[in-house]
């Protein structure tokens, strides 16, 4: 194969091994030139390079094509669409997710907004419960409830079901927070993490 030096225009004979070793770059064999050039720009199987078999155009670092900010605009559009989808499909569920809630709380500090109260009854446990007879007509129920969540959580509704000796329910009532909390408690009836509270 033949190529021509881009500096002195001297015809050079090259082999496949030379091209492979230099990744297409070869040094001119003329002693007065010795320029390093891209042999692939004008390469031919014959010594007649007027009609080269293959020519390759290479840009030098100074001739680098101007970068267009299309990728940046596309990334911003993609992030906007992703945020819109999360807000639409998971808008109410995200603040209740213990993984995302700390980040959302920090974000709300900057925006001066307030997240909805955290509610997860699976993280509320009853440490102690007692049912005592006051009179023939009244029965008192008391319980100690602990919030095992990492966040302040709203007091839940309590459902009390009384069973007979056969294990069948014969009485049932749902208590709102204002039914079982002390009267001096203030709305919105939230209590801190890992804080046991007695309800009666």
PDB file of C-alpha atoms in Angstrom:
ATOM      1  CA  UNK A   1       0.000   0.000   0.000  1.00  0.00           C
ATOM      2  CA  UNK A   2       1.075   3.553  -0.669  1.00  0.00           C
ATOM      3  CA  UNK A   3       0.399   6.912   0.928  1.00  0.00           C
ATOM      4  CA  UNK A   4       1.714  10.463   0.553  1.00  0.00           C
ATOM      5  CA  UNK A   5       3.256  12.655   3.263  1.00  0.00           C
ATOM      6  CA  UNK A   6       1.003  15.607   3.965  1.00  0.00           C
ATOM      7  CA  UNK A   7       4.023  17.898   4.553  1.00  0.00           C
ATOM      8  CA  UNK A   8       6.509  17.170   1.750  1.00  0.00           C
ATOM      9  CA  UNK A   9       4.143  15.208  -0.506  1.00  0.00           C
ATOM     10  CA  UNK A  10       6.664  12.358  -0.819  1.00  0.00           C
ATOM     11  CA  UNK A  11       5.275   8.969  -1.860  1.00  0.00           C
ATOM     12  CA  UNK A  12       5.630   6.421   0.940  1.00  0.00           C
ATOM     13  CA  UNK A  13       5.193   2.664   0.989  1.00  0.00           C
ATOM     14  CA  UNK A  14       3.409   1.397   4.108  1.00  0.00           C
ATOM     15  CA  UNK A  15       2.385  -1.987   5.432  1.00  0.00           C
ATOM     16  CA  UNK A  16      -0.689  -3.109   7.328  1.00  0.00           C
ATOM     17  CA  UNK A  17       1.468  -3.765  10.414  1.00  0.00           C
ATOM     18  CA  UNK A  18       2.785  -0.178  10.387  1.00  0.00           C
ATOM     19  CA  UNK A  19      -0.729   1.249  10.135  1.00  0.00           C
ATOM     20  CA  UNK A  20      -1.972  -1.022  12.894  1.00  0.00           C
ATOM     21  CA  UNK A  21       0.952  -0.234  15.229  1.00  0.00           C
ATOM     22  CA  UNK A  22       0.630   3.529  14.789  1.00  0.00           C
ATOM     23  CA  UNK A  23      -3.191   3.610  14.566  1.00  0.00           C
ATOM     24  CA  UNK A  24      -2.835   5.063  11.068  1.00  0.00           C
ATOM     25  CA  UNK A  25      -0.084   7.541  12.001  1.00  0.00           C
ATOM     26  CA  UNK A  26       3.309   7.059  10.273  1.00  0.00           C
ATOM     27  CA  UNK A  27       6.520   9.105  10.099  1.00  0.00           C
ATOM     28  CA  UNK A  28       7.782  10.408   6.772  1.00  0.00           C
ATOM     29  CA  UNK A  29      10.847   8.459   5.538  1.00  0.00           C
ATOM     30  CA  UNK A  30      12.413  11.523   3.934  1.00  0.00           C
ATOM     31  CA  UNK A  31      15.288  12.618   6.189  1.00  0.00           C
ATOM     32  CA  UNK A  32      14.653  16.333   5.662  1.00  0.00           C
ATOM     33  CA  UNK A  33      10.967  15.963   6.613  1.00  0.00           C
ATOM     34  CA  UNK A  34      10.412  13.163   9.171  1.00  0.00           C
ATOM     35  CA  UNK A  35       6.900  14.555   9.749  1.00  0.00           C
ATOM     36  CA  UNK A  36       4.325  12.443  11.577  1.00  0.00           C
ATOM     37  CA  UNK A  37       1.163  12.300   9.478  1.00  0.00           C
ATOM     38  CA  UNK A  38      -2.069  10.353   9.086  1.00  0.00           C
ATOM     39  CA  UNK A  39      -1.413   7.792   6.358  1.00  0.00           C
ATOM     40  CA  UNK A  40      -5.127   7.001   6.016  1.00  0.00           C
ATOM     41  CA  UNK A  41      -5.871  10.429   4.531  1.00  0.00           C
ATOM     42  CA  UNK A  42      -4.421   9.355   1.203  1.00  0.00           C
ATOM     43  CA  UNK A  43      -3.921   5.628   0.955  1.00  0.00           C
ATOM     44  CA  UNK A  44      -3.979   3.453  -2.144  1.00  0.00           C
ATOM     45  CA  UNK A  45      -3.077  -0.065  -3.243  1.00  0.00           C
ATOM     46  CA  UNK A  46      -1.038   1.354  -6.120  1.00  0.00           C
ATOM     47  CA  UNK A  47       1.591   4.070  -6.380  1.00  0.00           C
ATOM     48  CA  UNK A  48      -0.880   6.161  -8.399  1.00  0.00           C
ATOM     49  CA  UNK A  49      -2.410   8.406  -5.736  1.00  0.00           C
ATOM     50  CA  UNK A  50      -4.332  10.579  -8.158  1.00  0.00           C
ATOM     51  CA  UNK A  51      -7.367   8.405  -7.394  1.00  0.00           C
ATOM     52  CA  UNK A  52      -6.925   7.159  -3.851  1.00  0.00           C
ATOM     53  CA  UNK A  53      -8.935   4.166  -2.691  1.00  0.00           C
ATOM     54  CA  UNK A  54      -9.883   5.656   0.623  1.00  0.00           C
ATOM     55  CA  UNK A  55      -9.650   9.113   2.088  1.00  0.00           C
ATOM     56  CA  UNK A  56     -10.438  10.065   5.629  1.00  0.00           C
ATOM     57  CA  UNK A  57     -11.062  13.552   6.922  1.00  0.00           C
ATOM     58  CA  UNK A  58      -9.634  14.279  10.357  1.00  0.00           C
ATOM     59  CA  UNK A  59     -10.134  17.376  12.457  1.00  0.00           C
ATOM     60  CA  UNK A  60      -7.212  18.723  14.405  1.00  0.00           C
ATOM     61  CA  UNK A  61      -7.840  19.900  18.001  1.00  0.00           C
ATOM     62  CA  UNK A  62      -7.872  23.498  16.700  1.00  0.00           C
ATOM     63  CA  UNK A  63     -10.523  22.576  14.116  1.00  0.00           C
ATOM     64  CA  UNK A  64     -12.823  20.830  16.548  1.00  0.00           C
ATOM     65  CA  UNK A  65     -16.497  21.290  15.647  1.00  0.00           C
ATOM     66  CA  UNK A  66     -18.335  23.709  17.920  1.00  0.00           C
ATOM     67  CA  UNK A  67     -20.206  21.961  20.702  1.00  0.00           C
ATOM     68  CA  UNK A  68     -23.951  22.484  20.751  1.00  0.00           C
ATOM     69  CA  UNK A  69     -25.838  22.531  24.047  1.00  0.00           C
ATOM     70  CA  UNK A  70     -28.531  20.155  22.774  1.00  0.00           C
ATOM     71  CA  UNK A  71     -27.598  17.473  25.299  1.00  0.00           C
ATOM     72  CA  UNK A  72     -27.909  19.989  28.150  1.00  0.00           C
ATOM     73  CA  UNK A  73     -31.340  21.143  26.985  1.00  0.00           C
ATOM     74  CA  UNK A  74     -32.445  17.509  26.560  1.00  0.00           C
ATOM     75  CA  UNK A  75     -31.260  16.637  30.068  1.00  0.00           C
ATOM     76  CA  UNK A  76     -33.167  19.554  31.589  1.00  0.00           C
ATOM     77  CA  UNK A  77     -36.329  18.598  29.702  1.00  0.00           C
ATOM     78  CA  UNK A  78     -35.945  14.961  30.825  1.00  0.00           C
ATOM     79  CA  UNK A  79     -35.509  15.965  34.481  1.00  0.00           C
ATOM     80  CA  UNK A  80     -38.547  18.254  34.265  1.00  0.00           C
ATOM     81  CA  UNK A  81     -40.687  15.467  32.788  1.00  0.00           C
ATOM     82  CA  UNK A  82     -39.442  13.011  35.433  1.00  0.00           C
ATOM     83  CA  UNK A  83     -40.260  15.427  38.261  1.00  0.00           C
ATOM     84  CA  UNK A  84     -43.713  16.078  36.785  1.00  0.00           C
ATOM     85  CA  UNK A  85     -44.439  12.333  36.554  1.00  0.00           C
ATOM     86  CA  UNK A  86     -43.312  11.714  40.136  1.00  0.00           C
ATOM     87  CA  UNK A  87     -45.464  14.583  41.355  1.00  0.00           C
ATOM     88  CA  UNK A  88     -48.501  13.363  39.412  1.00  0.00           C
ATOM     89  CA  UNK A  89     -48.332   9.640  40.209  1.00  0.00           C
ATOM     90  CA  UNK A  90     -46.576   9.668  43.600  1.00  0.00           C
ATOM     91  CA  UNK A  91     -47.347  13.175  44.855  1.00  0.00           C
ATOM     92  CA  UNK A  92     -49.302  12.021  47.920  1.00  0.00           C
ATOM     93  CA  UNK A  93     -47.273   8.856  48.566  1.00  0.00           C
ATOM     94  CA  UNK A  94     -43.790  10.415  48.504  1.00  0.00           C
ATOM     95  CA  UNK A  95     -44.132  12.369  51.792  1.00  0.00           C
ATOM     96  CA  UNK A  96     -45.273   9.119  53.462  1.00  0.00           C
ATOM     97  CA  UNK A  97     -42.190   7.237  52.238  1.00  0.00           C
ATOM     98  CA  UNK A  98     -39.590   7.102  55.045  1.00  0.00           C
ATOM     99  CA  UNK A  99     -36.752   7.011  52.479  1.00  0.00           C
ATOM    100  CA  UNK A 100     -37.716  10.227  50.685  1.00  0.00           C
ATOM    101  CA  UNK A 101     -39.282  12.173  53.558  1.00  0.00           C
ATOM    102  CA  UNK A 102     -35.983  13.487  55.085  1.00  0.00           C
ATOM    103  CA  UNK A 103     -34.989  14.899  51.694  1.00  0.00           C
ATOM    104  CA  UNK A 104     -38.425  16.424  51.177  1.00  0.00           C
ATOM    105  CA  UNK A 105     -38.280  18.034  54.632  1.00  0.00           C
ATOM    106  CA  UNK A 106     -34.942  19.693  53.784  1.00  0.00           C
ATOM    107  CA  UNK A 107     -36.354  20.813  50.444  1.00  0.00           C
ATOM    108  CA  UNK A 108     -39.396  22.293  52.176  1.00  0.00           C
ATOM    109  CA  UNK A 109     -37.164  24.271  54.541  1.00  0.00           C
ATOM    110  CA  UNK A 110     -35.847  26.241  51.565  1.00  0.00           C
ATOM    111  CA  UNK A 111     -39.319  26.721  50.066  1.00  0.00           C
ATOM    112  CA  UNK A 112     -40.958  27.515  53.424  1.00  0.00           C
ATOM    113  CA  UNK A 113     -43.586  24.842  52.809  1.00  0.00           C
ATOM    114  CA  UNK A 114     -45.033  22.149  55.073  1.00  0.00           C
ATOM    115  CA  UNK A 115     -45.342  18.452  54.314  1.00  0.00           C
ATOM    116  CA  UNK A 116     -48.514  16.521  55.136  1.00  0.00           C
ATOM    117  CA  UNK A 117     -48.440  14.790  58.512  1.00  0.00           C
ATOM    118  CA  UNK A 118     -46.706  11.432  58.409  1.00  0.00           C
ATOM    119  CA  UNK A 119     -49.136   8.525  58.846  1.00  0.00           C
ATOM    120  CA  UNK A 120     -48.119   4.868  59.049  1.00  0.00           C
ATOM    121  CA  UNK A 121     -50.094   2.719  61.473  1.00  0.00           C
ATOM    122  CA  UNK A 122     -47.618  -0.157  60.996  1.00  0.00           C
ATOM    123  CA  UNK A 123     -45.067   1.887  62.938  1.00  0.00           C
ATOM    124  CA  UNK A 124     -47.415   2.355  65.904  1.00  0.00           C
ATOM    125  CA  UNK A 125     -47.316  -0.392  68.512  1.00  0.00           C
ATOM    126  CA  UNK A 126     -49.413  -0.964  71.620  1.00  0.00           C
ATOM    127  CA  UNK A 127     -47.055  -1.523  74.532  1.00  0.00           C
ATOM    128  CA  UNK A 128     -49.767  -2.125  77.093  1.00  0.00           C
ATOM    129  CA  UNK A 129     -53.543  -2.431  77.128  1.00  0.00           C
ATOM    130  CA  UNK A 130     -56.051  -2.916  79.900  1.00  0.00           C
ATOM    131  CA  UNK A 131     -59.828  -3.226  80.138  1.00  0.00           C
ATOM    132  CA  UNK A 132     -61.330  -2.556  83.586  1.00  0.00           C
ATOM    133  CA  UNK A 133     -64.917  -2.495  84.805  1.00  0.00           C
ATOM    134  CA  UNK A 134     -65.882   0.773  86.457  1.00  0.00           C
ATOM    135  CA  UNK A 135     -69.565   0.105  87.214  1.00  0.00           C
ATOM    136  CA  UNK A 136     -72.210  -2.243  85.925  1.00  0.00           C
ATOM    137  CA  UNK A 137     -72.708   0.056  82.954  1.00  0.00           C
ATOM    138  CA  UNK A 138     -69.215   1.444  82.294  1.00  0.00           C
ATOM    139  CA  UNK A 139     -65.972  -0.192  81.179  1.00  0.00           C
ATOM    140  CA  UNK A 140     -62.682   1.722  80.944  1.00  0.00           C
ATOM    141  CA  UNK A 141     -60.043   0.911  78.350  1.00  0.00           C
ATOM    142  CA  UNK A 142     -56.480   2.223  78.579  1.00  0.00           C
ATOM    143  CA  UNK A 143     -53.458   1.646  76.334  1.00  0.00           C
ATOM    144  CA  UNK A 144     -49.864   2.819  75.947  1.00  0.00           C
ATOM    145  CA  UNK A 145     -49.056   3.504  72.289  1.00  0.00           C
ATOM    146  CA  UNK A 146     -45.521   4.099  70.994  1.00  0.00           C
ATOM    147  CA  UNK A 147     -44.528   5.769  67.740  1.00  0.00           C
ATOM    148  CA  UNK A 148     -41.700   3.671  66.244  1.00  0.00           C
ATOM    149  CA  UNK A 149     -41.355   5.894  63.175  1.00  0.00           C
ATOM    150  CA  UNK A 150     -38.426   8.266  62.683  1.00  0.00           C
ATOM    151  CA  UNK A 151     -40.829  11.178  62.221  1.00  0.00           C
ATOM    152  CA  UNK A 152     -43.553  12.941  64.143  1.00  0.00           C
ATOM    153  CA  UNK A 153     -46.774  11.100  63.441  1.00  0.00           C
ATOM    154  CA  UNK A 154     -50.456  11.869  63.835  1.00  0.00           C
ATOM    155  CA  UNK A 155     -52.435   9.990  66.442  1.00  0.00           C
ATOM    156  CA  UNK A 156     -54.510   7.258  64.810  1.00  0.00           C
ATOM    157  CA  UNK A 157     -58.121   6.323  65.142  1.00  0.00           C
ATOM    158  CA  UNK A 158     -58.480   3.455  67.631  1.00  0.00           C
ATOM    159  CA  UNK A 159     -60.896   0.646  66.901  1.00  0.00           C
ATOM    160  CA  UNK A 160     -61.993  -1.252  70.009  1.00  0.00           C
ATOM    161  CA  UNK A 161     -63.775  -4.583  69.506  1.00  0.00           C
ATOM    162  CA  UNK A 162     -65.172  -6.625  72.407  1.00  0.00           C
ATOM    163  CA  UNK A 163     -65.492 -10.381  71.988  1.00  0.00           C
ATOM    164  CA  UNK A 164     -67.690 -12.862  73.812  1.00  0.00           C
ATOM    165  CA  UNK A 165     -66.526 -16.198  75.242  1.00  0.00           C
ATOM    166  CA  UNK A 166     -66.962 -17.806  71.823  1.00  0.00           C
ATOM    167  CA  UNK A 167     -64.560 -15.263  70.254  1.00  0.00           C
ATOM    168  CA  UNK A 168     -67.321 -13.488  68.360  1.00  0.00           C
ATOM    169  CA  UNK A 169     -67.531  -9.655  68.372  1.00  0.00           C
ATOM    170  CA  UNK A 170     -70.544  -8.264  70.223  1.00  0.00           C
ATOM    171  CA  UNK A 171     -69.529  -4.586  70.554  1.00  0.00           C
ATOM    172  CA  UNK A 172     -67.336  -2.256  68.546  1.00  0.00           C
ATOM    173  CA  UNK A 173     -66.449   1.435  68.486  1.00  0.00           C
ATOM    174  CA  UNK A 174     -63.930   3.662  66.665  1.00  0.00           C
ATOM    175  CA  UNK A 175     -62.342   6.381  68.827  1.00  0.00           C
ATOM    176  CA  UNK A 176     -61.049   9.612  67.330  1.00  0.00           C
ATOM    177  CA  UNK A 177     -57.894  11.197  68.838  1.00  0.00           C
ATOM    178  CA  UNK A 178     -59.969  13.811  70.651  1.00  0.00           C
ATOM    179  CA  UNK A 179     -61.976  10.972  72.285  1.00  0.00           C
ATOM    180  CA  UNK A 180     -59.053   9.313  74.049  1.00  0.00           C
ATOM    181  CA  UNK A 181     -56.463  12.095  74.464  1.00  0.00           C
ATOM    182  CA  UNK A 182     -56.378  14.420  77.496  1.00  0.00           C
ATOM    183  CA  UNK A 183     -58.428  17.542  77.007  1.00  0.00           C
ATOM    184  CA  UNK A 184     -55.364  19.805  77.277  1.00  0.00           C
ATOM    185  CA  UNK A 185     -53.795  18.199  74.186  1.00  0.00           C
ATOM    186  CA  UNK A 186     -53.710  20.541  71.256  1.00  0.00           C
ATOM    187  CA  UNK A 187     -54.464  19.803  67.594  1.00  0.00           C
ATOM    188  CA  UNK A 188     -53.240  18.320  65.283  1.00  0.00           C
ATOM    189  CA  UNK A 189     -52.590  15.551  67.837  1.00  0.00           C
ATOM    190  CA  UNK A 190     -49.022  14.703  66.776  1.00  0.00           C
ATOM    191  CA  UNK A 191     -46.405  13.044  68.896  1.00  0.00           C
ATOM    192  CA  UNK A 192     -42.673  12.586  68.601  1.00  0.00           C
ATOM    193  CA  UNK A 193     -40.794   9.470  67.453  1.00  0.00           C
ATOM    194  CA  UNK A 194     -40.191   6.709  70.029  1.00  0.00           C
ATOM    195  CA  UNK A 195     -42.469   8.495  72.510  1.00  0.00           C
ATOM    196  CA  UNK A 196     -44.960   6.282  74.354  1.00  0.00           C
ATOM    197  CA  UNK A 197     -48.299   7.935  75.114  1.00  0.00           C
ATOM    198  CA  UNK A 198     -51.000   6.648  77.435  1.00  0.00           C
ATOM    199  CA  UNK A 199     -54.535   6.768  76.073  1.00  0.00           C
ATOM    200  CA  UNK A 200     -57.687   6.213  78.055  1.00  0.00           C
TER     201      UNK A 200
END
